Coordinates of C-alpha atoms in Angstrom, one line a residue:
X1 CA 0.0 0.0 0.0
X2 CA 2.8 2.4 0.7
X3 CA 4.3 1.9 -2.7
X4 CA 0.9 2.7 -4.2
X5 CA 0.7 5.9 -2.1
X6 CA 4.3 6.8 -3.2
X7 CA 3.2 6.4 -6.9
X8 CA 0.1 8.5 -6.4
X9 CA 2.3 11.3 -4.7
X10 CA 4.8 11.3 -7.6
X11 CA 2.0 11.5 -10.1
X12 CA 0.4 14.5 -8.4
X13 CA 3.8 16.2 -8.2
X14 CA 4.4 15.5 -11.9
X15 CA 1.0 16.9 -12.7
X16 CA 1.5 20.0 -10.5
X17 CA 4.8 20.6 -12.1
X18 CA 3.3 20.9 -15.7
X19 CA 1.7 24.3 -15.1
X20 CA 4.6 25.6 -13.3
X21 CA 6.8 24.7 -16.3
X22 CA 4.6 26.5 -18.7
X23 CA 4.1 29.5 -16.5
X24 CA 7.6 30.8 -16.1
X25 CA 8.5 34.4 -16.5
X26 CA 9.4 35.3 -20.0
X27 CA 7.2 32.8 -21.9
X28 CA 5.5 34.0 -25.0
X29 CA 3.1 32.8 -27.8
X30 CA 2.9 33.9 -31.4
X31 CA -0.7 34.5 -32.5
X32 CA 0.1 35.7 -35.9
X33 CA 2.8 36.0 -38.6
X34 CA 2.6 37.9 -41.9
X35 CA 5.6 37.5 -44.2
X36 CA 6.5 39.1 -47.6
X37 CA 9.3 37.4 -49.5
X38 CA 10.2 39.6 -52.6
X39 CA 12.6 37.9 -55.1
X40 CA 14.5 40.6 -56.9
X41 CA 15.9 40.3 -60.5
X42 CA 19.5 40.4 -59.1
X43 CA 18.9 37.2 -57.2
X44 CA 18.6 38.7 -53.8
X45 CA 15.6 38.3 -51.5
X46 CA 14.0 40.9 -49.5
X47 CA 12.2 39.5 -46.3
X48 CA 9.7 41.5 -44.3
X49 CA 8.3 39.7 -41.2
X50 CA 5.6 41.1 -39.1
X51 CA 5.6 38.8 -35.9
X52 CA 3.1 39.3 -33.1
X53 CA 4.4 38.2 -29.7
X54 CA 2.2 37.7 -26.6
X55 CA 4.7 38.0 -23.7
X56 CA 4.1 36.7 -20.3
X57 CA 6.0 38.5 -17.4
X58 CA 8.9 40.8 -17.8
X59 CA 11.4 40.5 -20.7
X60 CA 14.5 42.4 -22.1
X61 CA 13.2 41.9 -25.6
X62 CA 12.8 39.4 -28.5
X63 CA 15.3 37.9 -30.9
X64 CA 15.3 36.4 -34.4
X65 CA 17.9 33.9 -35.6
X66 CA 18.7 33.6 -39.3
X67 CA 20.8 30.6 -40.3
X68 CA 23.2 30.9 -43.2
X69 CA 24.5 28.4 -45.7
X70 CA 27.5 28.5 -48.0
X71 CA 28.2 32.0 -49.0
X72 CA 24.8 33.6 -48.0
X73 CA 24.7 36.8 -46.2
X74 CA 22.1 39.0 -44.4
X75 CA 22.2 42.8 -45.2
X76 CA 20.0 45.9 -44.8
X77 CA 18.6 44.9 -41.5
X78 CA 16.0 47.1 -39.9
X79 CA 13.3 46.7 -37.2
X80 CA 10.1 48.4 -36.2
X81 CA 8.1 48.0 -32.9
X82 CA 5.0 50.1 -33.2
X83 CA 4.0 51.4 -29.8
X84 CA 7.3 50.5 -28.2
X85 CA 10.8 51.9 -28.2
X86 CA 13.6 49.5 -29.2
X87 CA 17.3 49.1 -29.6
X88 CA 18.7 46.6 -32.2
X89 CA 21.8 44.5 -31.6
X90 CA 23.1 42.3 -34.5
X91 CA 25.3 39.3 -33.8
X92 CA 27.0 37.7 -36.7
X93 CA 29.1 34.5 -37.3
X94 CA 29.7 32.2 -40.3
X95 CA 26.5 30.2 -39.9
X96 CA 24.1 32.6 -38.3
X97 CA 22.8 36.1 -37.8
X98 CA 21.0 37.0 -34.6
X99 CA 18.8 40.1 -34.3
X100 CA 18.3 41.1 -30.7
X101 CA 15.5 43.7 -30.3
X102 CA 15.6 45.3 -26.8
X103 CA 12.0 46.5 -25.9
X104 CA 11.1 49.4 -23.8
X105 CA 7.9 51.2 -22.8
X106 CA 9.5 54.7 -22.5
X107 CA 11.7 56.9 -24.7
X108 CA 14.5 56.9 -22.1
X109 CA 14.5 53.1 -22.5
X110 CA 14.4 52.3 -18.7
X111 CA 11.1 50.4 -18.5
X112 CA 11.2 46.9 -19.8
X113 CA 8.0 45.4 -21.3
X114 CA 5.9 43.4 -19.0
X115 CA 2.8 41.1 -20.0
X116 CA 2.6 42.9 -23.4
X117 CA 1.4 42.2 -26.9
X118 CA 4.1 43.4 -29.1
X119 CA 4.3 43.5 -32.9
X120 CA 7.9 43.4 -34.3
X121 CA 8.6 43.9 -38.0
X122 CA 11.9 42.6 -39.2
X123 CA 13.1 43.7 -42.6
X124 CA 16.4 42.3 -44.2
X125 CA 17.8 41.1 -47.4
X126 CA 19.4 37.6 -48.0
X127 CA 21.9 37.3 -50.8
X128 CA 22.9 34.1 -52.5
X129 CA 19.6 32.5 -51.4
X130 CA 18.3 32.0 -54.9
X131 CA 19.8 29.3 -57.1
X132 CA 20.1 29.6 -60.8
X133 CA 20.8 26.3 -62.6
X134 CA 21.5 25.7 -66.3
X135 CA 17.7 25.1 -67.0
X136 CA 15.8 26.7 -64.1
X137 CA 15.9 29.1 -61.2
X138 CA 14.9 27.9 -57.7
X139 CA 13.6 29.7 -54.6
X140 CA 13.9 27.2 -51.8
X141 CA 12.9 29.2 -48.7
X142 CA 12.3 28.0 -45.2
X143 CA 9.4 30.3 -44.4
X144 CA 9.2 29.1 -40.8
X145 CA 12.0 27.3 -38.9
X146 CA 11.9 24.6 -36.4
X147 CA 13.8 26.5 -33.7
X148 CA 10.6 28.2 -32.4
X149 CA 9.4 27.0 -29.0
X150 CA 5.9 28.0 -29.5
X151 CA 3.0 27.3 -31.8
X152 CA 1.8 29.8 -34.3
X153 CA -2.0 30.3 -34.5
X154 CA -2.0 31.9 -38.1
X155 CA 0.6 32.7 -40.6
X156 CA 0.4 34.3 -44.0
X157 CA 3.2 34.1 -46.6
X158 CA 3.2 36.3 -49.6
X159 CA 6.0 35.4 -52.1
X160 CA 6.5 38.1 -54.9
X161 CA 8.3 37.1 -58.0
X162 CA 9.9 39.5 -60.6
X163 CA 7.8 38.4 -63.5
X164 CA 4.5 36.6 -64.0
X165 CA 3.4 33.3 -62.6
X166 CA 3.4 31.6 -66.1
X167 CA 5.6 28.4 -66.2
X168 CA 6.1 28.6 -62.3
X169 CA 5.8 25.5 -60.3
X170 CA 5.5 25.6 -56.4
X171 CA 5.3 23.2 -53.5
X172 CA 4.5 23.7 -49.9
X173 CA 6.6 21.3 -47.7
X174 CA 4.7 20.0 -45.9
X175 CA 0.9 20.7 -46.7
X176 CA 0.0 19.7 -43.1
X177 CA -0.9 23.2 -41.9
X178 CA -1.7 24.9 -45.1
X179 CA -5.4 26.2 -45.4
X180 CA -5.0 27.9 -48.8
X181 CA -2.2 28.6 -51.3
X182 CA -3.0 30.5 -54.5
X183 CA -1.8 33.1 -56.8
X184 CA -3.6 36.3 -55.6
X185 CA -2.1 38.4 -58.5
X186 CA 0.1 37.5 -61.5
X187 CA 3.3 37.9 -59.5
X188 CA 2.2 37.1 -55.8
X189 CA 1.6 33.6 -54.3
X190 CA -0.2 33.9 -51.0
X191 CA -0.2 30.9 -48.7
X192 CA -2.2 30.8 -45.4
X193 CA -1.6 28.4 -42.5
X194 CA -3.1 27.7 -39.2
X195 CA -2.0 26.0 -35.9
X196 CA 1.6 25.4 -36.7
X197 CA 3.2 23.3 -33.9
X198 CA 6.3 24.4 -32.0
X199 CA 9.6 22.9 -33.3
X200 CA 8.0 22.5 -36.8
X201 CA 9.4 23.8 -40.1
X202 CA 7.6 24.9 -43.2
X203 CA 9.3 25.3 -46.6
X204 CA 8.1 27.0 -49.9
X205 CA 9.8 25.9 -53.1
X206 CA 9.4 27.6 -56.5
X207 CA 10.8 26.8 -59.8
X208 CA 10.9 29.8 -62.2
X209 CA 12.2 30.4 -65.7
X210 CA 15.9 31.5 -65.4
X211 CA 15.4 34.3 -67.8
X212 CA 13.5 36.1 -65.1
X213 CA 16.9 37.1 -63.8
X214 CA 19.4 39.2 -65.6
X215 CA 22.8 40.0 -64.2
X216 CA 21.9 37.8 -61.0
X217 CA 25.0 38.8 -59.1
X218 CA 23.3 38.0 -55.8
X219 CA 22.2 34.4 -56.7
X220 CA 24.1 31.1 -56.5
X221 CA 25.0 29.9 -60.0
X222 CA 25.2 26.1 -60.2
X223 CA 26.3 24.5 -63.4
X224 CA 23.8 21.6 -63.7
X225 CA 20.4 20.8 -65.1
X226 CA 18.2 20.6 -62.0
X227 CA 14.5 20.8 -63.0
X228 CA 13.9 17.0 -63.4
X229 CA 15.9 16.2 -60.3
X230 CA 14.0 18.7 -58.2
X231 CA 10.6 17.4 -59.5
X232 CA 11.7 13.9 -58.8
X233 CA 12.8 14.9 -55.3
X234 CA 9.4 16.5 -54.7
X235 CA 7.5 13.4 -55.8
X236 CA 9.6 11.3 -53.4
X237 CA 9.1 13.9 -50.6
X238 CA 5.3 13.8 -51.2
X239 CA 5.3 9.9 -51.2
X240 CA 7.4 9.9 -47.9
X241 CA 5.2 12.5 -46.4
X242 CA 2.0 10.6 -47.5
X243 CA 3.4 7.4 -45.9
X244 CA 4.3 9.4 -42.7
X245 CA 0.8 10.8 -42.5
X246 CA -0.7 7.3 -42.9
X247 CA 1.6 5.9 -40.2
X248 CA 0.6 8.9 -38.0
X249 CA -3.0 8.3 -38.5
X250 CA -2.5 4.5 -37.8
X251 CA -0.6 5.5 -34.6
X252 CA -3.5 7.8 -33.4
X253 CA -6.1 5.0 -34.1
X254 CA -3.8 2.6 -32.4
X255 CA -3.5 4.8 -29.2
X256 CA -7.2 5.3 -29.2
X257 CA -7.9 1.7 -29.3
X258 CA -5.3 1.1 -26.5
X259 CA -7.1 3.7 -24.4
X260 CA -10.5 2.0 -25.1
X261 CA -9.2 -1.6 -24.2
X262 CA -9.6 -1.1 -20.4
X263 CA -13.1 0.1 -20.9
X264 CA -13.9 -2.9 -23.0
X265 CA -12.3 -5.2 -20.4
X266 CA -14.4 -3.6 -17.6
X267 CA -17.6 -4.0 -19.7
X268 CA -16.9 -7.7 -20.2
X269 CA -15.4 -8.7 -16.9
X270 CA -15.9 -6.0 -14.4
X271 CA -19.7 -5.4 -14.3
X272 CA -21.2 -6.9 -11.2
X273 CA -24.1 -9.5 -11.4
X274 CA -27.5 -8.5 -10.2
X275 CA -28.7 -10.3 -7.1
X276 CA -32.1 -10.3 -5.3
X277 CA -30.5 -9.5 -1.8
X278 CA -31.6 -6.0 -0.7
X279 CA -31.3 -6.0 3.1
X280 CA -30.1 -2.8 4.7
X281 CA -28.3 -4.4 7.7
X282 CA -27.1 -7.9 8.9
X283 CA -27.7 -8.4 12.6
X284 CA -25.7 -11.7 12.9
X285 CA -22.4 -13.1 11.5
X286 CA -23.4 -13.8 7.8
X287 CA -21.3 -16.9 7.4
X288 CA -18.8 -19.2 9.0
X289 CA -15.6 -18.1 7.1
X290 CA -12.6 -17.6 9.3
X291 CA -11.5 -14.1 10.2
X292 CA -8.7 -14.2 7.7
X293 CA -10.9 -15.3 4.9
X294 CA -13.3 -12.5 5.7
X295 CA -10.3 -10.1 5.7
X296 CA -9.2 -11.4 2.3
X297 CA -12.8 -10.9 1.0
X298 CA -13.7 -7.6 2.6
X299 CA -10.6 -5.4 3.1
X300 CA -8.5 -4.0 0.2
X301 CA -7.9 -6.1 -2.9
X302 CA -9.9 -9.3 -2.9
X303 CA -7.6 -12.2 -2.1
X304 CA -5.0 -10.1 -0.3
X305 CA -4.6 -10.5 3.5
X306 CA -3.7 -7.3 5.2
X307 CA -2.2 -6.5 8.6
X308 CA -5.6 -6.5 10.5
X309 CA -5.7 -10.2 10.0
X310 CA -2.9 -10.7 12.6
X311 CA -4.6 -9.3 15.6
X312 CA -7.9 -10.8 14.4
X313 CA -6.3 -14.2 14.5
X314 CA -4.9 -13.7 18.0
X315 CA -8.3 -12.5 19.2
X316 CA -9.9 -15.5 17.5
X317 CA -7.4 -17.9 19.1
X318 CA -8.2 -16.4 22.5
X319 CA -12.0 -16.5 21.8
X320 CA -11.7 -20.3 20.9
X321 CA -9.8 -21.1 24.1
X322 CA -6.3 -21.7 22.7
X323 CA -5.2 -19.0 25.2
X324 CA -6.5 -18.0 28.4
X325 CA -6.2 -14.6 30.0
X326 CA -4.0 -14.5 33.1
X327 CA -4.1 -10.8 33.7
X328 CA -5.8 -8.0 31.8
X329 CA -6.1 -4.4 33.0
X330 CA -5.6 -0.9 31.6
X331 CA -1.8 -1.1 31.7
X332 CA -1.0 -4.8 31.1
X333 CA -2.3 -8.0 29.4
X334 CA -0.8 -11.5 30.0
X335 CA -2.0 -14.6 28.2
X336 CA -1.1 -18.2 28.6
X337 CA -1.3 -21.1 26.1
X338 CA -3.9 -23.7 27.1
X339 CA -3.5 -27.4 26.5
X340 CA -6.2 -27.4 23.7
X341 CA -5.0 -29.5 20.8
X342 CA -3.8 -27.2 18.0
X343 CA -3.2 -29.9 15.4
X344 CA -6.4 -29.1 13.5
X345 CA -5.6 -25.4 13.2
X346 CA -4.7 -23.8 9.8
X347 CA -1.0 -23.2 9.2
X348 CA -1.2 -19.5 9.6
X349 CA -3.0 -20.0 13.0
X350 CA -0.1 -22.4 14.1
X351 CA 2.5 -19.9 12.9
X352 CA 1.0 -17.2 15.2
X353 CA 1.2 -19.5 18.1
X354 CA 4.7 -20.5 17.4
X355 CA 5.8 -16.8 17.0
X356 CA 4.2 -15.8 20.4
X357 CA 5.8 -18.8 22.1
X358 CA 9.1 -17.1 21.5
X359 CA 8.3 -14.5 24.0
X360 CA 7.0 -16.7 26.9
X361 CA 8.3 -16.5 30.3
X362 CA 7.3 -19.5 32.5
X363 CA 4.4 -20.1 30.0
X364 CA 3.1 -16.4 30.2
X365 CA 3.1 -14.1 27.3
X366 CA 2.9 -10.4 28.2
X367 CA 1.6 -8.4 25.3
X368 CA 3.3 -5.2 26.7
X369 CA 6.6 -7.0 27.2
X370 CA 6.2 -8.7 23.8
X371 CA 6.1 -5.2 22.3
X372 CA 9.4 -4.4 24.2
X373 CA 11.2 -7.6 23.6
X374 CA 10.5 -8.1 19.9
X375 CA 12.2 -5.8 17.4
X376 CA 10.9 -4.4 14.2
X377 CA 13.0 -6.3 11.8
X378 CA 12.1 -9.6 13.4
X379 CA 8.5 -8.9 13.3
X380 CA 8.4 -7.5 9.8
X381 CA 10.1 -10.6 8.5
X382 CA 7.5 -12.7 10.3
X383 CA 4.7 -10.4 9.2
X384 CA 5.6 -10.5 5.4
X385 CA 5.9 -14.3 5.5
X386 CA 2.8 -14.7 7.5
X387 CA 0.8 -12.5 5.2
X388 CA 2.1 -14.5 2.1
X389 CA 1.4 -17.9 3.7
X390 CA -2.1 -16.9 4.9
X391 CA -2.9 -15.5 1.3
X392 CA -1.8 -18.8 -0.2
X393 CA -3.7 -20.9 2.3
X394 CA -6.9 -18.9 1.7
X395 CA -6.4 -19.3 -2.0
X396 CA -5.9 -23.1 -1.6
X397 CA -9.2 -23.3 0.2
X398 CA -10.9 -22.0 -3.0
X399 CA -12.9 -19.4 -1.1
X400 CA -11.7 -16.5 -3.3
X401 CA -12.1 -18.5 -6.5
X402 CA -15.7 -19.4 -5.4
X403 CA -16.7 -15.8 -4.7
X404 CA -14.6 -13.7 -7.0
X405 CA -13.7 -13.8 -10.8
X406 CA -10.3 -12.1 -11.2
X407 CA -10.0 -12.6 -15.0
X408 CA -10.5 -8.9 -15.8
X409 CA -8.0 -7.8 -13.2
X410 CA -5.4 -10.2 -14.6
X411 CA -6.0 -8.6 -18.1
X412 CA -5.7 -5.1 -16.5
X413 CA -2.2 -6.0 -15.2
X414 CA -1.2 -7.3 -18.5
X415 CA -2.4 -4.1 -20.1
X416 CA -0.5 -2.0 -17.6
X417 CA 2.7 -3.9 -18.4
X418 CA 2.1 -3.5 -22.1
X419 CA 1.6 0.2 -21.7
X420 CA 4.8 0.5 -19.7
X421 CA 6.8 -1.5 -22.3
X422 CA 5.2 0.4 -25.2
X423 CA 6.4 3.8 -24.0
X424 CA 10.2 3.3 -24.1
X425 CA 10.0 1.1 -27.1
X426 CA 7.9 3.7 -29.0
X427 CA 10.4 6.4 -28.0
X428 CA 13.4 4.3 -29.2
X429 CA 11.8 3.5 -32.5
X430 CA 10.7 7.1 -33.2
X431 CA 14.0 8.7 -32.1
X432 CA 15.9 6.2 -34.3
X433 CA 13.4 6.9 -37.1
X434 CA 12.4 3.3 -37.4
X435 CA 8.8 4.6 -37.2
X436 CA 8.4 7.9 -39.2
X437 CA 6.4 9.8 -36.5
X438 CA 7.3 13.2 -35.5
X439 CA 7.9 13.9 -31.8
X440 CA 5.0 16.4 -31.6
X441 CA 3.0 17.5 -28.5
X442 CA 0.4 14.9 -29.5
X443 CA 2.8 12.2 -29.4
X444 CA 4.3 13.2 -26.1
X445 CA 0.8 13.6 -24.6
X446 CA -0.2 10.2 -25.9
X447 CA 2.7 8.6 -24.2
X448 CA 1.9 10.6 -21.0
X449 CA -1.7 9.4 -21.2
X450 CA -0.7 5.7 -21.5
X451 CA 1.6 6.1 -18.5
X452 CA -1.1 7.7 -16.4
X453 CA -3.5 4.9 -17.5
X454 CA -1.0 2.2 -16.6
X455 CA -0.5 3.8 -13.2
X456 CA -4.2 4.1 -12.6
X457 CA -4.7 0.4 -13.6
X458 CA -2.0 -0.6 -11.1
X459 CA -3.4 1.3 -8.1
X460 CA -7.1 0.6 -8.8
X461 CA -8.6 -2.2 -6.6
X462 CA -9.0 -5.5 -8.3
X463 CA -12.8 -5.3 -7.8
X464 CA -12.9 -2.8 -10.8
X465 CA -11.4 -5.2 -13.3
X466 CA -12.7 -8.4 -11.7
X467 CA -16.2 -9.1 -10.4
X468 CA -18.0 -11.1 -7.8
X469 CA -19.8 -14.3 -8.6
X470 CA -23.5 -14.1 -7.8
X471 CA -22.8 -16.0 -4.5
X472 CA -19.8 -13.9 -3.7
X473 CA -21.7 -10.7 -4.4
X474 CA -24.4 -11.6 -1.9
X475 CA -21.7 -12.7 0.5
X476 CA -19.9 -9.4 0.2
X477 CA -23.1 -7.3 0.6
X478 CA -23.9 -9.3 3.7
X479 CA -20.6 -8.7 5.4
X480 CA -20.6 -5.1 4.4
X481 CA -24.1 -4.7 6.0
X482 CA -22.9 -6.6 9.1
X483 CA -20.1 -4.2 9.4
X484 CA -22.5 -1.2 9.2
X485 CA -24.5 -2.8 12.0
X486 CA -21.6 -3.3 14.4
X487 CA -20.3 0.2 13.9
X488 CA -23.7 1.8 14.5
X489 CA -24.3 2.1 18.2
X490 CA -28.0 3.0 17.7
X491 CA -28.4 -0.4 15.9
X492 CA -26.6 -2.2 18.7
X493 CA -28.9 -0.5 21.2
X494 CA -31.9 -1.6 19.1
X495 CA -30.8 -5.1 18.2
X496 CA -28.0 -6.2 20.8
X497 CA -26.0 -9.4 20.4
X498 CA -27.9 -12.4 22.0
X499 CA -25.2 -13.3 24.4
X500 CA -21.7 -12.5 25.5
X501 CA -20.3 -15.2 23.4
X502 CA -21.9 -13.5 20.3
X503 CA -20.3 -10.3 21.3
X504 CA -17.0 -12.2 21.3
X505 CA -17.4 -13.3 17.7
X506 CA -18.5 -9.9 16.7
X507 CA -15.3 -8.5 18.0
X508 CA -13.2 -11.1 16.2
X509 CA -14.8 -10.3 12.9
X510 CA -14.7 -6.5 13.6
X511 CA -10.9 -6.9 13.9
X512 CA -10.8 -8.8 10.6
X513 CA -12.9 -6.0 9.1
X514 CA -10.6 -3.2 10.3
X515 CA -13.1 -1.6 12.7
X516 CA -12.3 -3.2 16.0
X517 CA -11.7 0.1 17.8
X518 CA -15.2 1.4 16.9
X519 CA -16.9 -1.8 17.8
X520 CA -15.1 -2.1 21.2
X521 CA -16.2 1.4 22.0
X522 CA -19.9 0.4 21.1
X523 CA -19.6 -2.7 23.3
X524 CA -18.2 -0.7 26.2
X525 CA -20.9 1.9 25.9
X526 CA -23.6 -0.7 25.7
X527 CA -22.3 -2.9 28.5
X528 CA -21.7 0.1 30.8
X529 CA -25.2 1.5 30.1
X530 CA -26.7 -1.8 31.2
X531 CA -24.6 -2.3 34.4
X532 CA -23.3 -5.6 33.4
X533 CA -21.1 -7.3 36.0
X534 CA -17.5 -8.5 35.6
X535 CA -18.7 -12.0 35.8
X536 CA -20.5 -11.5 32.5
X537 CA -17.3 -10.6 30.8
X538 CA -15.6 -13.8 32.0
X539 CA -18.0 -15.9 30.0
X540 CA -16.2 -14.7 26.8
X541 CA -12.4 -14.4 26.7
X542 CA -12.6 -12.2 23.6
X543 CA -15.0 -9.7 25.3
X544 CA -12.9 -9.6 28.5
X545 CA -9.8 -9.2 26.4
X546 CA -11.1 -6.3 24.4
X547 CA -13.0 -4.6 27.3
X548 CA -9.8 -4.2 29.4
X549 CA -7.7 -3.0 26.4
X550 CA -6.0 -6.2 25.7
X551 CA -6.8 -5.9 22.0
X552 CA -5.6 -2.4 22.0
X553 CA -2.2 -3.5 23.3
X554 CA -2.1 -6.1 20.5
X555 CA -2.9 -3.6 17.8
X556 CA -0.4 -1.1 19.3
X557 CA 2.4 -3.6 19.2
X558 CA 1.5 -5.0 15.7
X559 CA 1.0 -1.5 14.1
X560 CA 4.2 -0.1 15.7
X561 CA 6.4 -2.9 14.3
X562 CA 4.5 -2.9 10.9
X563 CA 5.5 0.6 10.1
X564 CA 8.4 1.3 7.9
X565 CA 11.3 3.5 8.9
X566 CA 10.2 6.1 6.5
X567 CA 6.7 6.1 7.9
X568 CA 8.2 7.1 11.2
X569 CA 10.4 9.9 10.1
X570 CA 12.6 9.5 -1.6
X571 CA 25.5 19.2 -53.8
X572 CA 23.9 22.4 -54.9
X573 CA 20.3 20.8 -54.9
X574 CA 18.6 20.9 -51.7
X575 CA 16.3 18.1 -50.6
X576 CA 12.6 18.9 -50.2
X577 CA 11.9 20.3 -46.7
X578 CA 15.5 21.0 -46.0
X579 CA 15.3 24.8 -46.9
X580 CA 17.6 26.5 -49.2
X581 CA 17.8 29.4 -46.9
X582 CA 15.6 31.1 -44.1
X583 CA 14.0 29.4 -41.3
X584 CA 15.8 29.7 -37.9
X585 CA 13.9 30.6 -34.9
X586 CA 13.3 33.2 -32.3
X587 CA 11.9 34.1 -28.9
X588 CA 12.3 36.3 -25.8
X589 CA 15.3 37.1 -23.7

């Protein structure tokens, strides 16, 4: 049970950490982007980007990274920030240009922006981005790079070419987020996209007649015929993209089916049978099962024996005259083994007798002294073995099998193991590109969902996946109603036990059901209110034992030893999607 609690705590902490992670100071979102890409006749490309940042908390500013390839360069950089003052810093190296835009609310540039919606317009020119081959001119532009850590709600791209759209081919790599892409004039291609995921790139590729460009000093000149190769590359890219989309769809369907399987298992194996029994209370012991059997049926997972079964068994042995009470008062309880033959007892009952005998002195066993002389390690070793042996003995008696069908719970456990194995295997296959699925937010959330479902399946009681037989359901309801009766003093007053011996049996089963303290209080209140003599108690060893706190002494010793230590104190032609130039990323700083 402690392990289950630990798992639950870790899950809660993990869930609580998610909003903290996403709410840190300086986070931002990008609701909209509008880009104009103007291809000049000299081969240079003028880029104008209007990016809207919604900034959480206080930041120094925003930045934009432009990666460079080969002999490309970025010139004529300027920035506008309507409604805000700015300072532009440009950092250059051989492979990258970074534009850092410091943002201020005042002209003196002393007040940083805080929880603002800022529109930043970047304008710059890229040289050597356009490629001119022997047979064609190519614009391969990464309109949006995969270095952005946020989604984009809406983006519009306008590509302006130097002549008309006649004989121009274009591709969007990929088409996933594109809502429309069309020529809005003879020289302008307008493409609109929605809900672009973070860490996602989007490329646009155009093939134009090379005679559009005269004296193209700012283009890359590549001495090969490229048109057929590029078209073939785009066909292969589309085939691969279509295949990836199919795999992604199959994966989503598979995840959906995995999530539905537990519900199907519950519907087939977990729904309880209907029975005719409808009594509200049981005023007598419902059946003759042993206290340990009742504990296995009623407390926690069906078939498991918990710590309450140990004091219940001791009290049962006292009630059945295997021990007699030598001394019993508020401070001390001493019992002595009788000469009653124990050969017919169950093995777990014999092992209790054997364990207690280790602490005899002249035949007497002091419950208080037992607590002092025993040690936690010794008792816990005994306890774990005893619980295991008792569980196996109860199972061998076919009581659980008779009353409870555990098939659904076994399937649940297999599912939980399958989910736990699927998560790392899926990650390995995806990261190694054995399975062509992008590590998207959906993919991460789907694995998280499977993990949470596996944990839930593990910690749920086996009564959810399994179900009672008709006989077991009636038996369980009767014991549950009996427990309600013995815990309710008003019902005890109305329908008291017929004799002190019956009181004794009630106390034994109350211990097995985990409610001995409440039932003992009810018994004391009832007996005291009726002026019962001490001679009356002596007719039942269990009643006498409980009345004078003997059972409390046993529970105290057992529970103290049962606690853990922690409880007491854890070539020149680019491939489709690669981007000839452009892309990069940005954010806040």
